[in-house]
PDB file of C-alpha atoms and ligand atoms in Angstrom:
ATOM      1  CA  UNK A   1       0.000   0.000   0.000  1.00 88.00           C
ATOM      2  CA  UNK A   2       1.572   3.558  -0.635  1.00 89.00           C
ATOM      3  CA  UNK A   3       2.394   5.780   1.514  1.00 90.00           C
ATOM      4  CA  UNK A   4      -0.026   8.738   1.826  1.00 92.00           C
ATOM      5  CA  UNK A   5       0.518  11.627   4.144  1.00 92.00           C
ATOM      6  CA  UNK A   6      -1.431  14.509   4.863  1.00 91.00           C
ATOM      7  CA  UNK A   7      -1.085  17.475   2.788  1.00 92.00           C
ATOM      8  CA  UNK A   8       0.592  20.587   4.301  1.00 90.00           C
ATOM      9  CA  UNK A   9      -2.070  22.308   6.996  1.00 87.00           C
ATOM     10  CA  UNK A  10      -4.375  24.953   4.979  1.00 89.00           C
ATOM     11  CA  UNK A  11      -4.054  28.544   5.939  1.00 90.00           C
ATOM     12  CA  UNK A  12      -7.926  28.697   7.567  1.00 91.00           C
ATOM     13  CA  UNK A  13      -6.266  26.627  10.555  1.00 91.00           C
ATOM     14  CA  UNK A  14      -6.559  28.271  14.017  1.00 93.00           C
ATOM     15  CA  UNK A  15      -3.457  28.972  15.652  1.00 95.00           C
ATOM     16  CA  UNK A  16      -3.902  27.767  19.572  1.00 97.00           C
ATOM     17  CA  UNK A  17      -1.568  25.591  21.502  1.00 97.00           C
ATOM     18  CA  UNK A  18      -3.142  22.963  21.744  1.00 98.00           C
ATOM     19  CA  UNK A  19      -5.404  20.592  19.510  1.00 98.00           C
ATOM     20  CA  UNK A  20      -7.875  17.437  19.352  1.00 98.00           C
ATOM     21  CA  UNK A  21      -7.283  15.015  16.634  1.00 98.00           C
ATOM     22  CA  UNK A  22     -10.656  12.787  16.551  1.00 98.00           C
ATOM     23  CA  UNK A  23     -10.303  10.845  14.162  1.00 98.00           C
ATOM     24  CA  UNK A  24     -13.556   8.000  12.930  1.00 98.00           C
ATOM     25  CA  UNK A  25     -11.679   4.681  11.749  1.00 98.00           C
ATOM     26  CA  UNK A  26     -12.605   1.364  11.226  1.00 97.00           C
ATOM     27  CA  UNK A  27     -12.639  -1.174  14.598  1.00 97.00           C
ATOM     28  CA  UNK A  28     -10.500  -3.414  13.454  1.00 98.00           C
ATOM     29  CA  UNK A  29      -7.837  -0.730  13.054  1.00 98.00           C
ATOM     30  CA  UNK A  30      -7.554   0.345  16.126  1.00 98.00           C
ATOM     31  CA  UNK A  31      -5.209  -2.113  17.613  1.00 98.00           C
ATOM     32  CA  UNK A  32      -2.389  -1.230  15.144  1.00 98.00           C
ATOM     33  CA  UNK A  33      -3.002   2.487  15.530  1.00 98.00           C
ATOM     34  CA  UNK A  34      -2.860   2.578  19.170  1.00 98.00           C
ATOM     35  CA  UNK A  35       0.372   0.811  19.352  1.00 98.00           C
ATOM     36  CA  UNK A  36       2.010   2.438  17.000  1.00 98.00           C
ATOM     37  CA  UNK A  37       0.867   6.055  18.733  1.00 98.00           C
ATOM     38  CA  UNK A  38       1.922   4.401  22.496  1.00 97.00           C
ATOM     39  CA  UNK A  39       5.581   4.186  20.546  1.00 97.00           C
ATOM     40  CA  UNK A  40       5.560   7.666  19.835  1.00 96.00           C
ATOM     41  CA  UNK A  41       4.852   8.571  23.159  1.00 96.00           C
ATOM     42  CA  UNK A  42       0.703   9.246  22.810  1.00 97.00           C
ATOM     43  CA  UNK A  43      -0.136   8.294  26.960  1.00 97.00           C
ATOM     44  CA  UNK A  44      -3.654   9.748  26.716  1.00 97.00           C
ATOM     45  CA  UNK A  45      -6.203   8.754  24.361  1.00 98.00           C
ATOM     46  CA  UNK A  46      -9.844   8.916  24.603  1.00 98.00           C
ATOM     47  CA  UNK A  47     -11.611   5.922  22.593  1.00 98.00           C
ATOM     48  CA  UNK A  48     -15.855   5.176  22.001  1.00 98.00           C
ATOM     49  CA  UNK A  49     -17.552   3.005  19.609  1.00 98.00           C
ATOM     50  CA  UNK A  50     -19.537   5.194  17.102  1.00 97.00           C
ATOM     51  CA  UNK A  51     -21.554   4.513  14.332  1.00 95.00           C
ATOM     52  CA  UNK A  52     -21.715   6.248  11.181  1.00 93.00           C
ATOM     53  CA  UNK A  53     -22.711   7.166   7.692  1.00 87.00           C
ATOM     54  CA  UNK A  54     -20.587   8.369   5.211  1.00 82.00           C
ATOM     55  CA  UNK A  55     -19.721   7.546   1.259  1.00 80.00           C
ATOM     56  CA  UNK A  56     -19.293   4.111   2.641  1.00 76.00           C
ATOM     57  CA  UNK A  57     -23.106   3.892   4.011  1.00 70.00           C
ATOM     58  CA  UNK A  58     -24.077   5.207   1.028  1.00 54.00           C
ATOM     59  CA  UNK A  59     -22.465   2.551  -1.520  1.00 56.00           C
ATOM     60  CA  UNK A  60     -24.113   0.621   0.292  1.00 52.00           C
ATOM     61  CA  UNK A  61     -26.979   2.245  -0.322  1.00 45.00           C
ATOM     62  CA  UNK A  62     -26.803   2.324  -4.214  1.00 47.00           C
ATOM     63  CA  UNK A  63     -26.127  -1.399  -4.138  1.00 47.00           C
ATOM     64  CA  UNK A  64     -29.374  -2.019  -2.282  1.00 48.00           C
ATOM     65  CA  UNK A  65     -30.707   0.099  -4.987  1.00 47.00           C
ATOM     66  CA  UNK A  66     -32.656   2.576  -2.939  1.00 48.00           C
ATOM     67  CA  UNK A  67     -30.391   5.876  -3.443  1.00 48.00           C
ATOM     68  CA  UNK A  68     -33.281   8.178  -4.306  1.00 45.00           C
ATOM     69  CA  UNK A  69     -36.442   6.797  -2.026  1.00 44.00           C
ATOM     70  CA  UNK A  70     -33.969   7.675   1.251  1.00 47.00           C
ATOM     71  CA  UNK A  71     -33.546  11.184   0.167  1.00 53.00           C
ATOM     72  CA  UNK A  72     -34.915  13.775   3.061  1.00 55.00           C
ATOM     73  CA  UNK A  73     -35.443  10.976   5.084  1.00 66.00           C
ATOM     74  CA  UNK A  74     -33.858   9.762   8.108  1.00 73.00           C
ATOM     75  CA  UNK A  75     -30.448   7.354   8.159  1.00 75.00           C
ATOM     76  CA  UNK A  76     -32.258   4.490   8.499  1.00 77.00           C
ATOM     77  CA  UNK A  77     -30.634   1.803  11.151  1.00 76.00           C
ATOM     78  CA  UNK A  78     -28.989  -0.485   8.470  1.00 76.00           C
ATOM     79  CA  UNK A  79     -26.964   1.775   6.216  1.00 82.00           C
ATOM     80  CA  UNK A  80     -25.198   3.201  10.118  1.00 92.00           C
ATOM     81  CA  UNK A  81     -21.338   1.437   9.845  1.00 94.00           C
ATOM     82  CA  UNK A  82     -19.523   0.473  13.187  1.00 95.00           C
ATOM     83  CA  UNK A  83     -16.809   2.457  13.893  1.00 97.00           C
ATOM     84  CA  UNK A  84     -14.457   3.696  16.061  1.00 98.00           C
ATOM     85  CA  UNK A  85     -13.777   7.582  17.203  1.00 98.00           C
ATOM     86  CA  UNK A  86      -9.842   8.169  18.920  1.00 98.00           C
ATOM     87  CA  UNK A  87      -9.821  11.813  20.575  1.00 98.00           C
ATOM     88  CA  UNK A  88      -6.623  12.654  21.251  1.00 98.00           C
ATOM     89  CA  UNK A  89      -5.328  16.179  22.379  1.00 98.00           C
ATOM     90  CA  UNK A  90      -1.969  17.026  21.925  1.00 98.00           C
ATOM     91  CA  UNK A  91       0.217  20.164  21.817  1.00 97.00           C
ATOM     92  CA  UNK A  92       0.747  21.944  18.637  1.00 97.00           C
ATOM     93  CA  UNK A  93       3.761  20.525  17.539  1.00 95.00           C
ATOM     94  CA  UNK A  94       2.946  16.921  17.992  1.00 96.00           C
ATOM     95  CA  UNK A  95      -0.390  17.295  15.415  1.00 97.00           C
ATOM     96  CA  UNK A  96       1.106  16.745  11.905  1.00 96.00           C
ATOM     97  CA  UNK A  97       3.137  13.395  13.508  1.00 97.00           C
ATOM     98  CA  UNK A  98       0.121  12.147  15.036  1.00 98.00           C
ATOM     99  CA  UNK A  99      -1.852  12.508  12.031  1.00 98.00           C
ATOM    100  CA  UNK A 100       0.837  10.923   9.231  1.00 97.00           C
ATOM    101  CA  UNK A 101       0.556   7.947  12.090  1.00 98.00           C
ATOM    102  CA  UNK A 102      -3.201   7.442  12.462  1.00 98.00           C
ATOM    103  CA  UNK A 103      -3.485   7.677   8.524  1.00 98.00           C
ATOM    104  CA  UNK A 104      -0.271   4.972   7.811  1.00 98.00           C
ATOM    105  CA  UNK A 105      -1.803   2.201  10.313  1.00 98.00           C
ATOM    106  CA  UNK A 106      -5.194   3.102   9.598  1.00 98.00           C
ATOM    107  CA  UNK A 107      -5.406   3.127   5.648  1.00 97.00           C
ATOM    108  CA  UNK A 108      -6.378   0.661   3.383  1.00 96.00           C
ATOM    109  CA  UNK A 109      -7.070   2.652   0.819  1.00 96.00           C
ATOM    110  CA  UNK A 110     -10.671   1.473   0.275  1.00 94.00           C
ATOM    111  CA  UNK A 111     -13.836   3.526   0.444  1.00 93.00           C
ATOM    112  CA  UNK A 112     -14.625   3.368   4.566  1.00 93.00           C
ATOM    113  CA  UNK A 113     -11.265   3.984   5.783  1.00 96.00           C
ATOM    114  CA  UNK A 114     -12.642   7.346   8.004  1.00 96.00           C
ATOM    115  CA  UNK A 115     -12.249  10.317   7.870  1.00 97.00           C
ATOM    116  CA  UNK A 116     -10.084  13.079  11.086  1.00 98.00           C
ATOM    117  CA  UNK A 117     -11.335  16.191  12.247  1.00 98.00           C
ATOM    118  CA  UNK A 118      -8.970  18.902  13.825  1.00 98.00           C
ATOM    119  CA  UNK A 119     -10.053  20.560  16.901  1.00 98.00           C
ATOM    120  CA  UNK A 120      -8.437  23.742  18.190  1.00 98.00           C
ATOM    121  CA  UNK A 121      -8.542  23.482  22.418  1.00 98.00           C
ATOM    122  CA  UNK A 122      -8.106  26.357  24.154  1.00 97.00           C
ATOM    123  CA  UNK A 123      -7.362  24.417  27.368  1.00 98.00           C
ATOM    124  CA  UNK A 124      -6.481  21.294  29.643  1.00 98.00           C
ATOM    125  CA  UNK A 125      -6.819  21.182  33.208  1.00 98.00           C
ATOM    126  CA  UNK A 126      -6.083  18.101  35.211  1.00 98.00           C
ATOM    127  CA  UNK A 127      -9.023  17.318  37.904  1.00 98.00           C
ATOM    128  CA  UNK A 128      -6.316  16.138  40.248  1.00 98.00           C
ATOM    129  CA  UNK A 129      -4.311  18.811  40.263  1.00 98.00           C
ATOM    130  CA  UNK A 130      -6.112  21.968  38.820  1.00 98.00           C
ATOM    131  CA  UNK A 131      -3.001  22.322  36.407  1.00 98.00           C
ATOM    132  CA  UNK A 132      -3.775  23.872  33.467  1.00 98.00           C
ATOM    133  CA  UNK A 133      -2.190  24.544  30.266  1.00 98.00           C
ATOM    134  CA  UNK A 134       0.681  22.914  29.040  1.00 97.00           C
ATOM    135  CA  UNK A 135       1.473  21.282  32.436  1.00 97.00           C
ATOM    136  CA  UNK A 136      -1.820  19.659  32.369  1.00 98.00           C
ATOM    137  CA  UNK A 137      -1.289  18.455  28.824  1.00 98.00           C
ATOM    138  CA  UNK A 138       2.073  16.851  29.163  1.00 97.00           C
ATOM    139  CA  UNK A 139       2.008  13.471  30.190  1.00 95.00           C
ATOM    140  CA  UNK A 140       4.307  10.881  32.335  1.00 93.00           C
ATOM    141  CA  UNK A 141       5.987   9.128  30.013  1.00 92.00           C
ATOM    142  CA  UNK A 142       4.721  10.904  27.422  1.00 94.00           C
ATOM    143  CA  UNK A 143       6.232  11.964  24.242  1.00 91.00           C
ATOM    144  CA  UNK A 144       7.650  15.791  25.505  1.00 89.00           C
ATOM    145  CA  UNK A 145       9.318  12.755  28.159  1.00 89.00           C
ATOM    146  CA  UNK A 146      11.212  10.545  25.781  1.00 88.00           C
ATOM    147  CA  UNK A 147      12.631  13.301  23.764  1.00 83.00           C
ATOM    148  CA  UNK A 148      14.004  15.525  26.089  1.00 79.00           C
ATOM    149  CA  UNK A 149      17.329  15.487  27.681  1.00 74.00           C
ATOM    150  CA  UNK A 150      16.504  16.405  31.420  1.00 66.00           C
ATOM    151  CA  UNK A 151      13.000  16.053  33.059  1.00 55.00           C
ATOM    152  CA  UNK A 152      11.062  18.707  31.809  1.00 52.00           C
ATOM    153  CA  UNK A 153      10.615  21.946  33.832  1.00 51.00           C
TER     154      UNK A 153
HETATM  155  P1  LIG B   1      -3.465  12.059  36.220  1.00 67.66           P
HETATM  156  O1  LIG B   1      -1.980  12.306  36.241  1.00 67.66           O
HETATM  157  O2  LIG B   1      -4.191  12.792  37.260  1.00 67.66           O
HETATM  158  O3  LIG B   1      -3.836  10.604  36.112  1.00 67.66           O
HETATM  159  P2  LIG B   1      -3.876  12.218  33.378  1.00 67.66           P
HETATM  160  O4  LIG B   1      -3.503  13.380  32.541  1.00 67.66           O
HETATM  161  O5  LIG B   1      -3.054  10.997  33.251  1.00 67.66           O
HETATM  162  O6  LIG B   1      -3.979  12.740  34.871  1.00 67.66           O
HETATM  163  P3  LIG B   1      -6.299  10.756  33.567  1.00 67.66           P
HETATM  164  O7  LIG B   1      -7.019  11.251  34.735  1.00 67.66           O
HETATM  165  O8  LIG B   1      -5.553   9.488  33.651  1.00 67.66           O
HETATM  166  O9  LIG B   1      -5.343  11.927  33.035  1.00 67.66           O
HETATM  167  O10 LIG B   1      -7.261  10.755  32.309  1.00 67.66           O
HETATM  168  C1  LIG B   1      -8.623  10.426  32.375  1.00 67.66           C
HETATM  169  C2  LIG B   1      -9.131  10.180  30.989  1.00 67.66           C
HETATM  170  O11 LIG B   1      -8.983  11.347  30.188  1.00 67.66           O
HETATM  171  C3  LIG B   1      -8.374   9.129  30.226  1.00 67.66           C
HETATM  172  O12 LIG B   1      -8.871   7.860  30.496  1.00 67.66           O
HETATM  173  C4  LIG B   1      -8.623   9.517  28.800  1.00 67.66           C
HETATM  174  O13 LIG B   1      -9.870   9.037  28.373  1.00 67.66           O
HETATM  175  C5  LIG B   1      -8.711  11.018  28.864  1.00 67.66           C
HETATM  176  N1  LIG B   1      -7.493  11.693  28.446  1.00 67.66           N
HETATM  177  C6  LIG B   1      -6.460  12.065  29.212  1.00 67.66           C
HETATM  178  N2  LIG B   1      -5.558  12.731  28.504  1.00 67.66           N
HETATM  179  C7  LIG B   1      -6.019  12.792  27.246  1.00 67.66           C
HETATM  180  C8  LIG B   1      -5.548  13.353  26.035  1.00 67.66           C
HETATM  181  N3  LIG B   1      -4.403  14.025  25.970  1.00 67.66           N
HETATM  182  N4  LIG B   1      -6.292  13.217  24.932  1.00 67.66           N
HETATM  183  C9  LIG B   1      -7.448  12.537  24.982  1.00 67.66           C
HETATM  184  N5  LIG B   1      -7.947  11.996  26.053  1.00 67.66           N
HETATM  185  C10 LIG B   1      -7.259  12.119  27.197  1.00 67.66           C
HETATM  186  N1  LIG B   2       1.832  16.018  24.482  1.00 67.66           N
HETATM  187  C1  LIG B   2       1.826  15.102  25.586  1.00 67.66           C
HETATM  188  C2  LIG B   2       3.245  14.822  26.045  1.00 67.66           C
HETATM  189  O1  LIG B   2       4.159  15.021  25.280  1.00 67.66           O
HETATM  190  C3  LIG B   2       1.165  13.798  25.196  1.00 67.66           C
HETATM  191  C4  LIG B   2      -0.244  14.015  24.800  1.00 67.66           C
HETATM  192  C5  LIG B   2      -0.979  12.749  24.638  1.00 67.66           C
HETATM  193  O2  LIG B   2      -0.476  11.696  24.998  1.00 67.66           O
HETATM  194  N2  LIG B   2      -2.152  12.834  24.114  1.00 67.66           N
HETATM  195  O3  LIG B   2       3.430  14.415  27.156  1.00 67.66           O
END
């Protein structure tokens, strides 16, 4: 399968420290992806099992041959596709790695593979300490950990 990565980010972007990735992928995915983002040094992660409807509900849809009678209706039950949704926040700099990484274990390049939305955040705050900002956001272990020299201040 070819490599695809994202495209450079588009100039409508929000500039904020911080961002969510959510990103909708298929269940049986998700192992690969979150081991290959606990390498990089993802620690938090938020994970729920969604369903869906996208282009691949609605080739489904054509097959079954009933494109035009669902029109203004509701999505009916049937055509709704299990997936999964990953929300992870992460500081600014982290966002274009995390990304290449979801979309190279999570591709197969057929119709279905899910789509990621971007979310600026314009804060964290841990409930056990009331730490907010990038303090809250930074993680044991966690990537801003393996790469620097010296504990970070
Ligand atoms: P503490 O050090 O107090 O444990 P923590 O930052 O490790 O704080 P948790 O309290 O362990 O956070 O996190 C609770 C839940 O919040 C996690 O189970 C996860 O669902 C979610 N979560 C934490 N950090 C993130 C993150 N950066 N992105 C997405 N979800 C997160
Ligand atoms: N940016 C955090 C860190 O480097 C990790 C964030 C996350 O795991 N979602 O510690």
């Amino acid at each position: 399968l070819p490599l695809v990565r994202a495209q450079s980010s588009p100039d409508y972007m929000p500039d904020t420290k911080f961002y969510k990735i959510e990103a909708i992928l298929r269940p049986w995915r998700i192992p690969q992806v979150s081991s290959a983002l606990l390498k990089m040094g993802i620690r938090g992660v938020t994970v729920s099992d969604v369903r869906g409807f996208g282009a691949q509900g609605g080739s489904t849809e054509r097959q079954a041959g009933k494109f035009s009678s669902s029109i203004g209706s509701e999505f009916s039950e049937d055509k709704l596709v299990a997936k999964v949704k990953m929300e992870i926040v992460v500081s600014k700099e982290q966002v274009e790695a995390v990304i290449d990484k979801i979309i190279e274990e999570a591709r197969t390049g057929e119709i279905g593979d899910g789509k990621i939305f971007l979310v600026p955040v314009s804060d964290v705050i841990r409930v056990r300490t009331g730490e907010r900002g990038e303090n809250a956001e930074r993680m044991i272990g966690g990537h801003s950990d393996m790469f620097a020299p010296q504990a970070s201040v």
